N, CA, C and O atoms as a DFTB+ gen file, in Angstrom:
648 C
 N C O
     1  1      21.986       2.988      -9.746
     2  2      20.831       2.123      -9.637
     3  2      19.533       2.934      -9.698
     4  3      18.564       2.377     -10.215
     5  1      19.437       3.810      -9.370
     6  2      18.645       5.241      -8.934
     7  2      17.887       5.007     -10.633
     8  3      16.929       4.283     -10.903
     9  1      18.587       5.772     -11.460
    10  2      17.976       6.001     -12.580
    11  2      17.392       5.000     -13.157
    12  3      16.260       5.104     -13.629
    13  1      18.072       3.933     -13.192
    14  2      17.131       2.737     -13.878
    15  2      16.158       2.119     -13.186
    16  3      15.226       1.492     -13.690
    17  1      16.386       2.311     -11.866
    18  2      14.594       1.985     -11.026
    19  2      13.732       2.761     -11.382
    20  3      12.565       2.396     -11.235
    21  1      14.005       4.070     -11.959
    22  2      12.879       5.034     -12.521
    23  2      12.082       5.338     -13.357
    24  3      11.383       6.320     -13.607
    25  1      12.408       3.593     -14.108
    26  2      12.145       3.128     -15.102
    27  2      10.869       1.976     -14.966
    28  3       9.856       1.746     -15.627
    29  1      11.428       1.450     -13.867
    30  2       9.831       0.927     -13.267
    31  2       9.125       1.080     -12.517
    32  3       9.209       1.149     -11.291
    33  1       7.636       1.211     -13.806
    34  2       6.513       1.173     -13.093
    35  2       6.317       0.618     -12.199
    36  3       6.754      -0.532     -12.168
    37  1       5.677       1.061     -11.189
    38  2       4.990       0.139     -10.441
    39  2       3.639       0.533      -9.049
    40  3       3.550       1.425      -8.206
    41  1       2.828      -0.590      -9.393
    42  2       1.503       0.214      -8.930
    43  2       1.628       0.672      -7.237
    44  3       2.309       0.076      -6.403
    45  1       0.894       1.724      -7.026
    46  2       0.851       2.422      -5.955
    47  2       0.010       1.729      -4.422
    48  3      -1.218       1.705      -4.340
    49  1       0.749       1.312      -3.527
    50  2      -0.144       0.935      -2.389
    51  2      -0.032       2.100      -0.724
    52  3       0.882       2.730      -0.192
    53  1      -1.133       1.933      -0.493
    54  2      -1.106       1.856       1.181
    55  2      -0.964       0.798       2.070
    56  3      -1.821      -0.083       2.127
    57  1       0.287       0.789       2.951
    58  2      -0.047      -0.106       3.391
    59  2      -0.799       0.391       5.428
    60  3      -0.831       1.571       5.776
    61  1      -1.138      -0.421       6.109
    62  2      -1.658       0.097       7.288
    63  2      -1.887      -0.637       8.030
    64  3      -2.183      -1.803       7.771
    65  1      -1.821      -0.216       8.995
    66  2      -2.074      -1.184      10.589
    67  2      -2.548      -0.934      11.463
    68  3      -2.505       0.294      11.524
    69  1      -3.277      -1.505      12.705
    70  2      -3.645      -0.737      13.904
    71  2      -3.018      -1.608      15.196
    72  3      -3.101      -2.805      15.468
    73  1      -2.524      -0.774      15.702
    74  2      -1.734      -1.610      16.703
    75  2      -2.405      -1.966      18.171
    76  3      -1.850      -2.434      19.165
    77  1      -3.860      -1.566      17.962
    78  2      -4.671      -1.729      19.241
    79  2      -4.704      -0.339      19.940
    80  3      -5.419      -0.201      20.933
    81  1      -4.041       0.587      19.518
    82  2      -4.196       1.857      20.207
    83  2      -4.291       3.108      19.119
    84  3      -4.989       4.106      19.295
    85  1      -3.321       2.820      17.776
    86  2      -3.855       3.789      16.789
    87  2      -3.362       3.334      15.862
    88  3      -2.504       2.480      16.088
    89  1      -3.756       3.786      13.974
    90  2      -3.932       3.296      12.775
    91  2      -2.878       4.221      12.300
    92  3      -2.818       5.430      12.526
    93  1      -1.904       3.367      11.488
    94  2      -0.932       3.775      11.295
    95  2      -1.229       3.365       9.200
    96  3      -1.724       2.421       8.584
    97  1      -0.703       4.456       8.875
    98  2      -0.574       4.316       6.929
    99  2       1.016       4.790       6.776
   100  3       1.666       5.468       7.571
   101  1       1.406       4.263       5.598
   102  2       2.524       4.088       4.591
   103  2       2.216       3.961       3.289
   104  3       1.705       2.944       2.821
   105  1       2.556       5.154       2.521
   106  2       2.149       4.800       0.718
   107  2       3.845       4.038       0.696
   108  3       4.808       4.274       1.426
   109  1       3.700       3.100      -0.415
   110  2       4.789       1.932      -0.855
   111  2       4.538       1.286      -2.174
   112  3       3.458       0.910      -2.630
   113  1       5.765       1.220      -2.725
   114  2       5.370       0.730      -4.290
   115  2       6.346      -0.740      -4.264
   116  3       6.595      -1.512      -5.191
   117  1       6.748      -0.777      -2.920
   118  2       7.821      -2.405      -3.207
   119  2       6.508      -3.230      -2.300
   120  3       6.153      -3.434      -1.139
   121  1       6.184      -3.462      -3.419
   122  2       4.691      -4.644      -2.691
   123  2       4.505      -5.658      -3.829
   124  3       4.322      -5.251      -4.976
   125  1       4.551      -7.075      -3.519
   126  2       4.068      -8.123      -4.595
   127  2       3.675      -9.576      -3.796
   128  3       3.999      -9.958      -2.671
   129  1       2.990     -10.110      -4.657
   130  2       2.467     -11.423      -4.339
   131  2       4.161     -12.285      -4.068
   132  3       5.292     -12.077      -4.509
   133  1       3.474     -13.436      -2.987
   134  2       5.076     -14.033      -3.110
   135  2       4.443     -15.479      -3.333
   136  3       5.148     -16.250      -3.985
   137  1       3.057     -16.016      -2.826
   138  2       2.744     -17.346      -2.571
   139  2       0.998     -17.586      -2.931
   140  3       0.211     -16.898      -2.280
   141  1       0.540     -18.389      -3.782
   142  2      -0.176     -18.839      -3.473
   143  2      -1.132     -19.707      -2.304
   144  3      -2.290     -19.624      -1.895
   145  1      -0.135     -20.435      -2.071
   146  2      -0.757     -21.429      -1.299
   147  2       0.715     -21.320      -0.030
   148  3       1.791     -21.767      -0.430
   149  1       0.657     -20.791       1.266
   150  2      -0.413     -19.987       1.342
   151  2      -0.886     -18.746       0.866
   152  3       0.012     -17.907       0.811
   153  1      -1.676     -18.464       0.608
   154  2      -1.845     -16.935       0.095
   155  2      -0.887     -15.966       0.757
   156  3      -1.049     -15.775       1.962
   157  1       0.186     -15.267       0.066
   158  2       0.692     -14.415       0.848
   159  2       1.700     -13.475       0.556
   160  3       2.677     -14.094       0.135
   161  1       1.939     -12.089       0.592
   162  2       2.130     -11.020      -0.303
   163  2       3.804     -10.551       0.802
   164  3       3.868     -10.978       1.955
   165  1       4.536     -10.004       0.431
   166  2       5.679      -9.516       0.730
   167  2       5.522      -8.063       0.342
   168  3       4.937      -7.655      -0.661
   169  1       6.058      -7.414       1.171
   170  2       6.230      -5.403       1.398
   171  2       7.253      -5.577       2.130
   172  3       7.617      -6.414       2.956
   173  1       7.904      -4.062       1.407
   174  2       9.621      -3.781       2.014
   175  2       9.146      -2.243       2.331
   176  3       8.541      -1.552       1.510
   177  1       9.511      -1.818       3.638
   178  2       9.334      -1.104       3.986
   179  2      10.605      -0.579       5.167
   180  3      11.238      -1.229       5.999
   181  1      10.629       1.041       4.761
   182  2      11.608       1.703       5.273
   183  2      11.787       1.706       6.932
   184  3      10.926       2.123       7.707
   185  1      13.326       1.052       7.392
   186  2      12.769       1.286       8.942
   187  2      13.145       2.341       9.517
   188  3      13.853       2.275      10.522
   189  1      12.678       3.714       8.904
   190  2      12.456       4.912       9.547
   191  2      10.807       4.993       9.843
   192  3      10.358       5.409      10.911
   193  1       9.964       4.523       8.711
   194  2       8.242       4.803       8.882
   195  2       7.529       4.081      10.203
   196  3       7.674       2.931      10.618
   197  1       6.786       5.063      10.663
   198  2       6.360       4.669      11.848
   199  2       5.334       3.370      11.922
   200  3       5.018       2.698      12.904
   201  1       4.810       3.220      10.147
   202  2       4.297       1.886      10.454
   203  2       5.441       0.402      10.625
   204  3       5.036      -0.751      10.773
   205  1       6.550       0.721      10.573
   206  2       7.540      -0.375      10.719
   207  2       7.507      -0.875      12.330
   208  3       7.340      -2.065      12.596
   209  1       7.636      -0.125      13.099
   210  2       7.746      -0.641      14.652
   211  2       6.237      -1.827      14.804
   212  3       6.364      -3.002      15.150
   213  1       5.108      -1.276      14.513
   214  2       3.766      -1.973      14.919
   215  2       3.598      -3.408      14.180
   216  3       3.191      -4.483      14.620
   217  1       4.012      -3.070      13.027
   218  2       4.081      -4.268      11.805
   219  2       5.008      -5.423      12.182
   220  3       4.651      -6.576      12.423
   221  1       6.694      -4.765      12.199
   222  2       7.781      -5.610      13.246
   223  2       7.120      -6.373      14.346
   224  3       7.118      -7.602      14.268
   225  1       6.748      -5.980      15.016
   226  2       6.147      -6.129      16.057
   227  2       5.502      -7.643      16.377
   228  3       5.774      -8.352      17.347
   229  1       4.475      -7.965      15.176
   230  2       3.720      -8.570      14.649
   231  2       2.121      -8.435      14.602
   232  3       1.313      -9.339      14.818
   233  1       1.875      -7.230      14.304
   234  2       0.413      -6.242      14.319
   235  2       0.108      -6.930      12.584
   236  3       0.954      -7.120      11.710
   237  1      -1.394      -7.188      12.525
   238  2      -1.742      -7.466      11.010
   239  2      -1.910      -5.746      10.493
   240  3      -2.412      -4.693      10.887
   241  1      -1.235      -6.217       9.515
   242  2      -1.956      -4.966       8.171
   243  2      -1.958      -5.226       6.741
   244  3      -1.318      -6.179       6.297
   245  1      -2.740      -4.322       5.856
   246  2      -3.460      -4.180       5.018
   247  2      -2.939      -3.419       3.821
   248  3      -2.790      -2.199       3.750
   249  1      -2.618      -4.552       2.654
   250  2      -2.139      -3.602       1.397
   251  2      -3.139      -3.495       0.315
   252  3      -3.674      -4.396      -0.331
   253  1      -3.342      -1.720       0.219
   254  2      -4.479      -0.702      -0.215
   255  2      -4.127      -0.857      -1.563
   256  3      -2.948      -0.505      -1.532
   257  1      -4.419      -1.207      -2.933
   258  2      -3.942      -1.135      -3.763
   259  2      -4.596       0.255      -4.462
   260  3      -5.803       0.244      -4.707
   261  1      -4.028       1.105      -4.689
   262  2      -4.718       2.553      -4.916
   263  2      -5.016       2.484      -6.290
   264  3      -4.200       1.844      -6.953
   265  1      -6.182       3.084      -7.026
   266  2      -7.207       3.573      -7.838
   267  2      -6.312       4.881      -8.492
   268  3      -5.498       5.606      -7.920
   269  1      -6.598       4.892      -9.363
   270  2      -6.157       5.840     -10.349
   271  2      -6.601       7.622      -9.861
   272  3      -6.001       8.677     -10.065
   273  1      -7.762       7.352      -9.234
   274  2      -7.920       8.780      -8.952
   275  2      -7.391       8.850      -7.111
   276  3      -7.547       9.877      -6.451
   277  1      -6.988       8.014      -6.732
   278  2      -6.524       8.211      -4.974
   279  2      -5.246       8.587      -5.452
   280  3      -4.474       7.674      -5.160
   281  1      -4.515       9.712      -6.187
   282  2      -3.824      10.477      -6.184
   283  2      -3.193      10.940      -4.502
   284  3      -2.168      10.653      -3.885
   285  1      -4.306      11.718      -4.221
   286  2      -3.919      12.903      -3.275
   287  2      -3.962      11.680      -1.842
   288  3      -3.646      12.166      -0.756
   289  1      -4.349      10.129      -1.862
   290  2      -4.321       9.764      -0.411
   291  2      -2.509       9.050      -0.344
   292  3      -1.764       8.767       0.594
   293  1      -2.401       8.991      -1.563
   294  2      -0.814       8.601      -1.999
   295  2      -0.008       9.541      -1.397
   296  3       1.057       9.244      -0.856
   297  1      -0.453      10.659      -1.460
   298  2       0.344      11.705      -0.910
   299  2       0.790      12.180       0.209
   300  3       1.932      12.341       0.641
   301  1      -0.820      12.501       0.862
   302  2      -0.956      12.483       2.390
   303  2       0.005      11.239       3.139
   304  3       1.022      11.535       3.767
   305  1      -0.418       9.958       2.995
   306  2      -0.168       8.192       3.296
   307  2       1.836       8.723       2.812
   308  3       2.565       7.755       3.027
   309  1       2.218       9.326       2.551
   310  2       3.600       9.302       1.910
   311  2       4.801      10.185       2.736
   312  3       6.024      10.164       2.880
   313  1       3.508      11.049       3.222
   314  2       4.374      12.399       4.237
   315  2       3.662      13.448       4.225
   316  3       3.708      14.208       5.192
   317  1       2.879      13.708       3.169
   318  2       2.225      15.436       4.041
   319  2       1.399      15.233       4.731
   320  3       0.434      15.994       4.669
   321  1       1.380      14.161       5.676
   322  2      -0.114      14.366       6.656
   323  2       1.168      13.398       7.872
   324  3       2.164      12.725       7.609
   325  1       0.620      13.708       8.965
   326  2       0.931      12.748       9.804
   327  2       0.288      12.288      10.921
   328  3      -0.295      13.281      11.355
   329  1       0.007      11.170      11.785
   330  2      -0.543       9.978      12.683
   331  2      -2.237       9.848      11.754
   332  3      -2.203       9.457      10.587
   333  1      -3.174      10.096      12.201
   334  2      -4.424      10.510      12.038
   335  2      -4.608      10.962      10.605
   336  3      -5.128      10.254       9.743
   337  1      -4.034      12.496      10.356
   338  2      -4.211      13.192       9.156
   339  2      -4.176      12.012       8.227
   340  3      -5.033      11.900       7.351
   341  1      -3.424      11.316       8.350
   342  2      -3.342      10.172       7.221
   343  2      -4.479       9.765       6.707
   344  3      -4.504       9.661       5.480
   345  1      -5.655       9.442       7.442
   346  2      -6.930       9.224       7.028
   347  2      -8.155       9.440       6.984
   348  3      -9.213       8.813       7.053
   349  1      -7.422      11.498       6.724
   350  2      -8.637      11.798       6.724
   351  2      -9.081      11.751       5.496
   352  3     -10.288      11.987       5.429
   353  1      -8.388      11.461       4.154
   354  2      -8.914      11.505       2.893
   355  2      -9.346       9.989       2.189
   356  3      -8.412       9.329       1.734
   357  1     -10.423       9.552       2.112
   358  2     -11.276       8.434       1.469
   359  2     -12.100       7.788       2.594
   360  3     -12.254       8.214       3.738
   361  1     -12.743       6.350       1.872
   362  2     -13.182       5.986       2.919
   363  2     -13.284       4.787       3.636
   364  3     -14.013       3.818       3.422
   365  1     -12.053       5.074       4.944
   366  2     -12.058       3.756       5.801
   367  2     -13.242       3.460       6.341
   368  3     -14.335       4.024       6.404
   369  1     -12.590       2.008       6.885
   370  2     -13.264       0.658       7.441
   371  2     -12.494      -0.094       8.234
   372  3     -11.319       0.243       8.383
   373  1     -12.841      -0.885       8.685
   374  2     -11.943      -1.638       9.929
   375  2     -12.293      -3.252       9.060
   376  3     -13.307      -3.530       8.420
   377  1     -10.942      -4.217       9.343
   378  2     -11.422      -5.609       9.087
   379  2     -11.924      -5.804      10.496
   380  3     -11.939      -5.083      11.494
   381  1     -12.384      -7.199      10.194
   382  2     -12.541      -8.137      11.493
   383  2     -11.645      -7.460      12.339
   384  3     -11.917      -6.470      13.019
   385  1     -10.245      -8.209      12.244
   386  2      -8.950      -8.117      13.247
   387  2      -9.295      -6.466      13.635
   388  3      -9.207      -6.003      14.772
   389  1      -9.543      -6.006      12.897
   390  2      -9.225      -4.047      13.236
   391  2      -8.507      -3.365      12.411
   392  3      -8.401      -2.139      12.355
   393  1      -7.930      -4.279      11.662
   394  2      -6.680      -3.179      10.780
   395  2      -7.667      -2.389       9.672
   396  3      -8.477      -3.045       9.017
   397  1      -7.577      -1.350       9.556
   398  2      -8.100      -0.649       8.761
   399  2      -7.556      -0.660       7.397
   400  3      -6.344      -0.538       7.216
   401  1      -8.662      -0.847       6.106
   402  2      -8.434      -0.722       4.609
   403  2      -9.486       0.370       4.213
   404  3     -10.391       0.843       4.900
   405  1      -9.086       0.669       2.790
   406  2      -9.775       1.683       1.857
   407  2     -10.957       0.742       0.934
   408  3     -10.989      -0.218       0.164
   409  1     -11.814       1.668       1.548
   410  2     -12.460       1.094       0.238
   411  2     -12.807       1.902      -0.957
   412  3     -12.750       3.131      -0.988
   413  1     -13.118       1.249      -1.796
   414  2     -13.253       2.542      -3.321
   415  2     -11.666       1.802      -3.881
   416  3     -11.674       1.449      -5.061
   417  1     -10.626       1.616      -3.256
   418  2      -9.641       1.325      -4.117
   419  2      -9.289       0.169      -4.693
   420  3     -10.079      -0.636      -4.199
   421  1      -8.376      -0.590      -5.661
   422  2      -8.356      -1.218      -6.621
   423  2      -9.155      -3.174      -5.971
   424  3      -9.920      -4.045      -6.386
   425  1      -8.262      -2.869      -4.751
   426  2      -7.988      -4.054      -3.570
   427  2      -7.591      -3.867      -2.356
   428  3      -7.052      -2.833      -1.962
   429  1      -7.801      -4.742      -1.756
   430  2      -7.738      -4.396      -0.412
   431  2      -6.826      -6.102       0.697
   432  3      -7.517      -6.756       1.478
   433  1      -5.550      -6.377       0.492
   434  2      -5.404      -7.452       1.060
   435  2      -5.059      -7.051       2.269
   436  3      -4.292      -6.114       2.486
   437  1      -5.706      -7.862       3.268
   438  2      -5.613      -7.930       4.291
   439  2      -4.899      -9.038       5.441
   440  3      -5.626      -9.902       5.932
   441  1      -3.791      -8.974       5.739
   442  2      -2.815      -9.990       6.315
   443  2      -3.005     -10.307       7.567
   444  3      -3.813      -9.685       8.257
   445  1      -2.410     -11.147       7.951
   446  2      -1.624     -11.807       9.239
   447  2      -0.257     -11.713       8.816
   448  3       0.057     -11.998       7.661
   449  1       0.784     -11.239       9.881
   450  2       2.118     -11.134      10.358
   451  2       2.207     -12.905      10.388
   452  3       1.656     -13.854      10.946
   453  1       3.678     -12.525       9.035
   454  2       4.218     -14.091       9.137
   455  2       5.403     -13.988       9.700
   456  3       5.687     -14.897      10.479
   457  1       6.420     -12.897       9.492
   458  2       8.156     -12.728       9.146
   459  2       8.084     -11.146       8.747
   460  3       7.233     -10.340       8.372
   461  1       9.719     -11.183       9.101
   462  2       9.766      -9.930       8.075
   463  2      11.288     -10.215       8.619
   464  3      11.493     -10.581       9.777
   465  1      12.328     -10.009       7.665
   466  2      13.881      -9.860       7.634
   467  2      14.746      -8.488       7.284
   468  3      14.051      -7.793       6.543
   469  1      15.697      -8.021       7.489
   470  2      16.625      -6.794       7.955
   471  2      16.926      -6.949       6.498
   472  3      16.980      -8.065       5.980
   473  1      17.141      -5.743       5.773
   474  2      18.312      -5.693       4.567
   475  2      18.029      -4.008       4.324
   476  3      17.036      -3.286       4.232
   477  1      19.412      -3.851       4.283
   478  2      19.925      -2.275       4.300
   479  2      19.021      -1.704       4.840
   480  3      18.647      -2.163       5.919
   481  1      18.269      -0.368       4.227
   482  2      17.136       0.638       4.920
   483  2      16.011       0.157       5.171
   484  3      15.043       0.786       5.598
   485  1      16.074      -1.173       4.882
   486  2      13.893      -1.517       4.779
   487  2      13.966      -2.849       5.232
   488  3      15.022      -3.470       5.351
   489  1      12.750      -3.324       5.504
   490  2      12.626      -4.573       6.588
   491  2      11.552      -5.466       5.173
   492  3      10.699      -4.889       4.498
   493  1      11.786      -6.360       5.102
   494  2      11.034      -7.466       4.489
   495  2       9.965      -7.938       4.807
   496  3      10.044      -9.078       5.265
   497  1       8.808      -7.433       4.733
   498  2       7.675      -8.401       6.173
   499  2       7.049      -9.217       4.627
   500  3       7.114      -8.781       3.478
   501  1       6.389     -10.662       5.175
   502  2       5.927     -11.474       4.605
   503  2       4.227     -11.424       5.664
   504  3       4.131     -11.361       6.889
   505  1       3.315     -11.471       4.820
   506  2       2.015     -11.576       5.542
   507  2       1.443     -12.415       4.810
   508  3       1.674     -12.581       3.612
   509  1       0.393     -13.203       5.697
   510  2      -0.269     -14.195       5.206
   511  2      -1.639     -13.706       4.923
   512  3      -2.374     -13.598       5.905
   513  1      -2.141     -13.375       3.706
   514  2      -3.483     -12.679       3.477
   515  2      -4.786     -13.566       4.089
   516  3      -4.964     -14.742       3.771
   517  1      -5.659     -12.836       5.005
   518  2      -6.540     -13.336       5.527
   519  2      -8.103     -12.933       4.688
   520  3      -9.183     -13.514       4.799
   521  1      -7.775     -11.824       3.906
   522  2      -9.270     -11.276       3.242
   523  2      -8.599     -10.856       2.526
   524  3      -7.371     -10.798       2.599
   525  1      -9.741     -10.241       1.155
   526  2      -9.667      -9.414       0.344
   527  2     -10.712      -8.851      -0.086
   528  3     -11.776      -9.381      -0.405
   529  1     -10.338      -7.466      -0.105
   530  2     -11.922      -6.872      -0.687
   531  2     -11.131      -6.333      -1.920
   532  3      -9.947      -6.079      -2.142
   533  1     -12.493      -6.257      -2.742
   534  2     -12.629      -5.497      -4.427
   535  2     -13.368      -4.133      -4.455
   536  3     -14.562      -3.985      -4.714
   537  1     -12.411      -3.091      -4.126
   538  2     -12.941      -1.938      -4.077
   539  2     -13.654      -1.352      -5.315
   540  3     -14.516      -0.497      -5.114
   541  1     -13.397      -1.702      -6.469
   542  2     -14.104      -1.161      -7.677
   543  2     -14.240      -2.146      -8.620
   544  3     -13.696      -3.245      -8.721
   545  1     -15.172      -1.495      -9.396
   546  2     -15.631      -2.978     -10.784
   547  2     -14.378      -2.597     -11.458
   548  3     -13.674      -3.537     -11.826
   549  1     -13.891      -1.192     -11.732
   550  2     -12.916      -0.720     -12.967
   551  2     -11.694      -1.021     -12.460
   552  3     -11.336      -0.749     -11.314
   553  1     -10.896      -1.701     -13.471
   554  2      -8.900      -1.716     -13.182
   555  2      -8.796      -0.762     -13.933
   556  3      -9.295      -0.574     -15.043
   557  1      -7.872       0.102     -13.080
   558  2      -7.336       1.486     -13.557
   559  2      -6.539       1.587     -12.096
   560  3      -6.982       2.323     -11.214
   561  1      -5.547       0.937     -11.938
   562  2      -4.700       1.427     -10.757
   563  2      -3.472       2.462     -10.512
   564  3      -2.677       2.484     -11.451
   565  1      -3.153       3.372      -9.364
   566  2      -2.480       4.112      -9.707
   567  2      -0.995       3.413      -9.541
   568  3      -0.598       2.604      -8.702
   569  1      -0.242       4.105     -10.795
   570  2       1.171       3.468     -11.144
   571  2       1.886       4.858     -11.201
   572  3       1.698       5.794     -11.977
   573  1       2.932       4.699      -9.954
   574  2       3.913       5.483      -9.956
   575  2       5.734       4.945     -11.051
   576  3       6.356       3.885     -11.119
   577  1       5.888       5.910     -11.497
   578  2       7.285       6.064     -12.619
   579  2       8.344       6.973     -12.701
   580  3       7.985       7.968     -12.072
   581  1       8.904       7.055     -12.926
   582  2      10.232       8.072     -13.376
   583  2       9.889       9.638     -12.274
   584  3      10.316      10.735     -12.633
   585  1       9.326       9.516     -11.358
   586  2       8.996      10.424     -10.137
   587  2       7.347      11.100     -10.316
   588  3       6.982      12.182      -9.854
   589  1       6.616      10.258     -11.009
   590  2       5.100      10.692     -11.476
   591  2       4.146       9.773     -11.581
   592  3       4.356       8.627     -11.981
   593  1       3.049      10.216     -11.232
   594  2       1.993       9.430     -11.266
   595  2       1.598       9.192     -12.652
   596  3       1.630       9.919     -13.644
   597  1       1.148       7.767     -12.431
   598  2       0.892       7.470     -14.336
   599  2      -0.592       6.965     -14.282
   600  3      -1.233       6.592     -13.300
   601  1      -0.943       7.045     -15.511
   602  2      -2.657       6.258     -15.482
   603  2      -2.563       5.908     -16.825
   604  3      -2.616       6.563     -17.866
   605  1      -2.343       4.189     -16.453
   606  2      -2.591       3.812     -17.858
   607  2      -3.769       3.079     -18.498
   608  3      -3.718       2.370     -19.502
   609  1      -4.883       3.379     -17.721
   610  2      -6.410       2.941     -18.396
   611  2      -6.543       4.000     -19.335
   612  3      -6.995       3.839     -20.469
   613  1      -6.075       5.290     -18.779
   614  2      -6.326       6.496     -19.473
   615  2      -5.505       6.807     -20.717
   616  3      -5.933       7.592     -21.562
   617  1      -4.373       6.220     -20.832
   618  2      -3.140       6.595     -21.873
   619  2      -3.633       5.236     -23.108
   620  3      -3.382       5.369     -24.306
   621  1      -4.384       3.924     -22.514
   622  2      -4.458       3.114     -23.338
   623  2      -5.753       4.169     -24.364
   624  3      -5.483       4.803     -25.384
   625  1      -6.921       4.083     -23.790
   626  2      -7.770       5.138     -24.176
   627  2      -7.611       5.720     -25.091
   628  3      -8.087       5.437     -26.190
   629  1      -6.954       6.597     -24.851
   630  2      -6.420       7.719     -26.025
   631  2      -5.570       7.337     -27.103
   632  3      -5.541       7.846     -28.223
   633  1      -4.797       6.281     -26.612
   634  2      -3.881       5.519     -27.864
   635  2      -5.231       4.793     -29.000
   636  3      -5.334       4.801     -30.226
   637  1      -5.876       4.370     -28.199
   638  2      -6.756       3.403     -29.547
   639  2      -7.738       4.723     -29.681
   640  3      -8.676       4.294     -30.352
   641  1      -7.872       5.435     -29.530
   642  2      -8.752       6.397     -29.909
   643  2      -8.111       7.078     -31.144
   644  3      -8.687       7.300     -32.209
   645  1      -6.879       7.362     -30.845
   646  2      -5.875       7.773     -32.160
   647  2      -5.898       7.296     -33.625
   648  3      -5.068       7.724     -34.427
């Protein structure tokens, strides 16, 4: 199954929370819209990551949709940084509720805890989006693939430039 998931793209998020005592990040690429009406987005997330307990829980958080150049907060947000370190690279903000988002990046949805269900390593949470911010005029989001970061504003570019 491995190899042929490596086959899809798919764009790069943070997701994050604050549990009333500290701000917790997760980079995650299993993130998608599930509902219009109500507005409301589904993330599967590993229940080893420490944002799983606060989120479970029923803490709101926030899926970062990352920008083509937030490379390196993908990284940190993924494992080389940990509690804090997580944010020290770009630049947060707090919603209303408190949960902290990025701004500068693609989008910014910001939830309410609806659900979230058990299946194998990762937990299902369903959130009901309460805001959204538009971090940039430009779509150019970062899309992780076959174990690499991709940029395809930049690859279209060069194709019609050809």
């Amino acid at each position: 199954m491995e190899i042929g998931l490596r086959r899809l793209g798919r764009p790069v998020a943070v997701i994050t929370c604050w549990d009333g005592e500290r701000r917790w990040a997760k980079t995650a690429t299993a993130v998608t819209e599930l509902s219009m009406d109500p507005p409301s987005l589904l993330v599967c997330i590993d229940r080893q990551a420490g944002v799983h307990g606060p989120i479970t829980r029923g803490a709101n958080f926030c899926v970062n949709i990352l920008h083509a150049d937030q490379h390196a907060i993908s990284e940190q947000c993924g494992g080389a940084e940990r509690g804090e370190g997580r944010f020290r690279e770009g630049r947060w903000d707090s919603a209303a509720c408190g949960t902290p988002y990025l701004r500068g990046c693609e989008a910014s949805f910001v939830c309410e805890y609806a659900t979230h269900m058990d299946h194998g390593t990762h937990t299902i949470v369903v959130g009901t989006v309460t805001e959204v911010q538009i971090g940039t005029d430009e779509i150019d989001p970062l899309i992780y693939v076959d174990g690499h970061y991709a940029h395809p504003a930049a690859d279209a570019l060069t194709a019609e430039g050809q």
